[in-house]
Coordinates of C-alpha atoms in Angstrom, one line a residue:
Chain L
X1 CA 0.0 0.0 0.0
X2 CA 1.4 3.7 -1.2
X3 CA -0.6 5.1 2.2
X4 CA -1.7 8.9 1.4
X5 CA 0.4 10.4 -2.1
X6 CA 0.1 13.7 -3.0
X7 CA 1.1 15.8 -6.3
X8 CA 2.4 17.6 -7.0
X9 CA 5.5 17.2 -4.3
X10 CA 6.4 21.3 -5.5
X11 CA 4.9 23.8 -7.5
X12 CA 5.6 27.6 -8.3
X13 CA 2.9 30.0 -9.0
X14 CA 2.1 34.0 -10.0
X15 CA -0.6 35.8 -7.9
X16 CA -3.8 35.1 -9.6
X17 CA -2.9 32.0 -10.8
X18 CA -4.9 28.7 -9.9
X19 CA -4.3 25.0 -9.6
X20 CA -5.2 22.1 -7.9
X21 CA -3.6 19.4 -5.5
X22 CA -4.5 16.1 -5.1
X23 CA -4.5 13.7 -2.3
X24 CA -5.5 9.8 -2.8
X25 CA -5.3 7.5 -0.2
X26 CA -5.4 3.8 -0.5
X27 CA -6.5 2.5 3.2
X28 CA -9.7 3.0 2.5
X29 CA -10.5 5.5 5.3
X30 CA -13.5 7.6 5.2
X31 CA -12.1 11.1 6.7
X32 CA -9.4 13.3 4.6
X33 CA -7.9 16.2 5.6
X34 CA -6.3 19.4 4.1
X35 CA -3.6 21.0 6.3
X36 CA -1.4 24.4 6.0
X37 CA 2.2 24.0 7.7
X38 CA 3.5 27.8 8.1
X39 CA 6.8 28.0 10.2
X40 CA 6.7 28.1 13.9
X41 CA 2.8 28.0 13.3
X42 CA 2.8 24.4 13.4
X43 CA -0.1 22.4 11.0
X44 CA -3.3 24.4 10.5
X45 CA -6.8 22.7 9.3
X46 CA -8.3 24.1 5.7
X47 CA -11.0 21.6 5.0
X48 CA -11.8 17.8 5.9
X49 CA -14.0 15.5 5.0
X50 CA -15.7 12.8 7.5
X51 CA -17.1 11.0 4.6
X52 CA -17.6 10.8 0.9
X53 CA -19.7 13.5 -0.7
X54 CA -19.1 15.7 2.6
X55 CA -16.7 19.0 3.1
X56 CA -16.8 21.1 6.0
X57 CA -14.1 24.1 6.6
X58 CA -11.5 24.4 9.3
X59 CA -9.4 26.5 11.2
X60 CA -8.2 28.6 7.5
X61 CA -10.6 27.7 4.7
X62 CA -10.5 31.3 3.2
X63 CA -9.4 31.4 -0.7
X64 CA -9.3 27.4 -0.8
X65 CA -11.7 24.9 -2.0
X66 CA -12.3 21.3 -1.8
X67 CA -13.6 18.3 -3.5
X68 CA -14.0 15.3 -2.4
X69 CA -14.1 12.8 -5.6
X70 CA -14.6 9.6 -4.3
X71 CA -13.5 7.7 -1.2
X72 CA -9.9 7.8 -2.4
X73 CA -9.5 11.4 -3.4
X74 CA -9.6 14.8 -2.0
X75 CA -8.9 17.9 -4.1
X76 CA -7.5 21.0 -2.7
X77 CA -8.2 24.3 -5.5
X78 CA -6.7 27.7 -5.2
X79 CA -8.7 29.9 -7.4
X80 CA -6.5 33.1 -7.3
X81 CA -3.5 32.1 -5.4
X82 CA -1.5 35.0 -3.2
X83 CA 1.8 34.9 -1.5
X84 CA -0.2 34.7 1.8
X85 CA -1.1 31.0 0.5
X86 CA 2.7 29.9 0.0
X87 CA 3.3 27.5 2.5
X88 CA 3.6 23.1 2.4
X89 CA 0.2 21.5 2.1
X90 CA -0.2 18.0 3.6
X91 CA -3.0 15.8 3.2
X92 CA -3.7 13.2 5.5
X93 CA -6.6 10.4 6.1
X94 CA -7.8 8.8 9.3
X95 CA -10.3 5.5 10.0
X96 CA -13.9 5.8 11.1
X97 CA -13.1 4.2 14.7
X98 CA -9.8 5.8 14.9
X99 CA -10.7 9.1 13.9
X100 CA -7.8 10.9 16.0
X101 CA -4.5 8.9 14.5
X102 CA -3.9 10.6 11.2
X103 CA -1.8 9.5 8.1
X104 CA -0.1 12.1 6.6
X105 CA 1.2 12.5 2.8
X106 CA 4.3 13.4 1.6
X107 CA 3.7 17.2 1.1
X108 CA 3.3 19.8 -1.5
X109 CA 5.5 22.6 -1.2
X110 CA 4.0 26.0 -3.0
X111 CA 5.6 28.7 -3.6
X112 CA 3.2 32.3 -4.8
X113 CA 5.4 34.7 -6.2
Chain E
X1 CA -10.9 27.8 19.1
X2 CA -8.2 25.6 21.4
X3 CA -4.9 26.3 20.8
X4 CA -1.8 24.5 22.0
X5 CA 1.3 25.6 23.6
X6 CA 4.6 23.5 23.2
X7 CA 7.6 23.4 24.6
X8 CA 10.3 24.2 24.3
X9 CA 10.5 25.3 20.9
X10 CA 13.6 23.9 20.2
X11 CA 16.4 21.7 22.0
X12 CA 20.1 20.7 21.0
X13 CA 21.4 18.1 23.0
X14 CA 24.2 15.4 23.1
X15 CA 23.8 11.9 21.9
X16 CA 22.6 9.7 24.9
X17 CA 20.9 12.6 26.9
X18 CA 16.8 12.3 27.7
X19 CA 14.9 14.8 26.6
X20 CA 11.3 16.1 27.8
X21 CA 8.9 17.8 26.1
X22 CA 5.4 19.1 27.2
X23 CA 2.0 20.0 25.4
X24 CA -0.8 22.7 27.7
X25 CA -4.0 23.3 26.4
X26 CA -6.5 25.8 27.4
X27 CA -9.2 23.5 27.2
X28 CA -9.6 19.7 28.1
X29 CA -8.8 17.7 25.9
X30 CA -10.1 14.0 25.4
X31 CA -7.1 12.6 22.9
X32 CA -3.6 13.3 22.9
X33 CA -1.6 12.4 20.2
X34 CA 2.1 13.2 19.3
X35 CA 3.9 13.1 15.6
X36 CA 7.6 13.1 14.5
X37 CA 8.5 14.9 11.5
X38 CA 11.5 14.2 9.5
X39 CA 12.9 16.8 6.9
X40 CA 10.9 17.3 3.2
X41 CA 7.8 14.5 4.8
X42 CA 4.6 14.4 6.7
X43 CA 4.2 14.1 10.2
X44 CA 4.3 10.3 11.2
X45 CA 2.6 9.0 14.5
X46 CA 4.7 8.0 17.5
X47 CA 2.0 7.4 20.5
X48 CA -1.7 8.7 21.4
X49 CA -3.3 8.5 24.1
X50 CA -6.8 8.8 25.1
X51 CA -7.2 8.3 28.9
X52 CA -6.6 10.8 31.6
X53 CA -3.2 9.4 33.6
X54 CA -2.5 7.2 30.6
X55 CA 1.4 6.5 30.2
X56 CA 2.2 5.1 26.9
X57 CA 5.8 3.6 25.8
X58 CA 6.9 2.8 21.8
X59 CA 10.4 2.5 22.1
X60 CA 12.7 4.7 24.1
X61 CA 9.9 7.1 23.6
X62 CA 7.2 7.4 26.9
X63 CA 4.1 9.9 26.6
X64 CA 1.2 10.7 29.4
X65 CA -2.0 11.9 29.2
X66 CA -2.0 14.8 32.1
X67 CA -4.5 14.2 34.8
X68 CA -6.0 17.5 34.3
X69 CA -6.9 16.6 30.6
X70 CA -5.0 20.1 29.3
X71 CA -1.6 18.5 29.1
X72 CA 0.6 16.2 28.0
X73 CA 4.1 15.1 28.1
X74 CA 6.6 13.1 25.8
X75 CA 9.8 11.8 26.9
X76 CA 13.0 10.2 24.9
X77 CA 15.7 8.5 26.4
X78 CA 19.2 7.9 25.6
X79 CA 18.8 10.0 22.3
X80 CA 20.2 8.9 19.2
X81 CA 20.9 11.0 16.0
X82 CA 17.8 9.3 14.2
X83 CA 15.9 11.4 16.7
X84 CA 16.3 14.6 15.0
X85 CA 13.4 15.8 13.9
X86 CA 10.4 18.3 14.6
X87 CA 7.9 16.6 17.6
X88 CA 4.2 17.5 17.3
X89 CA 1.5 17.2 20.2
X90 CA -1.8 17.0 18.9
X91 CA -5.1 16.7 20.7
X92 CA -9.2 16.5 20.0
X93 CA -10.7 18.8 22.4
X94 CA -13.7 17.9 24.4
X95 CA -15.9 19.9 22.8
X96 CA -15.3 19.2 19.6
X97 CA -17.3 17.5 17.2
X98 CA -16.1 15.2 14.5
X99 CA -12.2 14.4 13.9
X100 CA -11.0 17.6 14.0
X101 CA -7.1 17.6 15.9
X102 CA -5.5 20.8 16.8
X103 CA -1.7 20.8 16.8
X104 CA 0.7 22.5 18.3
X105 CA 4.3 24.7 17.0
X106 CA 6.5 21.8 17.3
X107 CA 9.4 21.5 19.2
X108 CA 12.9 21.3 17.0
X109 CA 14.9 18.7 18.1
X110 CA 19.2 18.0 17.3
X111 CA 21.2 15.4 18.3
X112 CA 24.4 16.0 18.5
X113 CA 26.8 13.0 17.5

């Protein structure tokens, strides 16, 4: 099992640009989960998902959106990215029963310039 | 919402030294969880805990869920250079609904050989 993978792993964007990353995990949880890492700010919540076909914000959901796809796979979309927004992006999944222990991915590292 | 305060933020010590690091909340909390971090990846689980007074070993790492419910507290002995890393508490407060974790800034941690 690959666990959670994430792409892109880095990506370099203008202001106003958009793009997606997406997250796929393959131990067939039901919750996902879309987290900011900002030094010395430790890992911030954007959006989750306790199941498929539900989204519900976080702790910083403003200028992001989410989709969640299918079981597997949950989208994070900047619209009109700003260098406020660069920062590493992890997602991570966690079982119904066992909703507190988290698998993370890999990372994507953005950079808005 | 809860926040987290870790400590300390950072920590250089000698190969074969303990260390001690420690999680407060301003709210109880009814999980405790703590991650290790390794350079360019995504957090990765080490213990949780999910019992007031719980005292929970993997290793040469020891964790315990404070009696008060707004702390916790990880412990490493006899260090290694492996070690190095950032450490994460995490927690699920009481009154929160869902899987939702709140994390803390990390503390930074070097071995020295």
């Amino acid at each position: 099992n690959a666990g959670v993978t994430q792409t892109p792993k880095f990506q370099v964007l203008k202001t106003g640009q958009s793009m997606t990353l997406q997250c796929a995990q393959d131990m067939n949880h039901n919750s996902m989960y879309w987290y900011r890492q900002d030094p010395g700010m430790g890992l911030r919540l954007i959006y989750y998902s306790a199941s498929e076909g539900t989204t519900d914000k976080g702790e910083v959901p403003n200028g992001y959106n989410v989709s969640r796809l299918n079981k597997r796979e949950f989208s994070l979309r900047l619209e009109s990215a700003a260098p406020s927004q660069t920062s590493v992006y992890f997602c991570a999944s966690s079982r119904d029963r066992d909703y507190a222990t988290q698998y993370f991915g890999p990372g994507t590292r953005l950079l808005v310039l | 919402g809860q926040q987290l305060n870790q400590s300390p933020q950072s920590m250089f010590i000698q190969e074969g030294e303990d260390v001690s690091m420690n999680c407060t909340s301003s709210s109880i909390f009814n999980t405790w969880l703590w991650y290790k971090q390794d350079p360019g990846e995504g957090p990765v689980l080490l213990i949780a805990l999910y019992k007031a007074g719980e005292l929970t070993s993997n290793g040469r790492l020891t964790a315990q869920f404070g009696i008060t419910r707004k702390d916790s507290f990880l412990n490493i002995s006899a260090s290694i250079p492996s070690d190095v890393g950032i450490y994460f508490c995490a927690g699920r407060a009481q009154e929160t609904s869902g899987s939702r974790l709140t994390f803390g800034e990390g503390t930074q941690l070097t071995v020295n050989p």
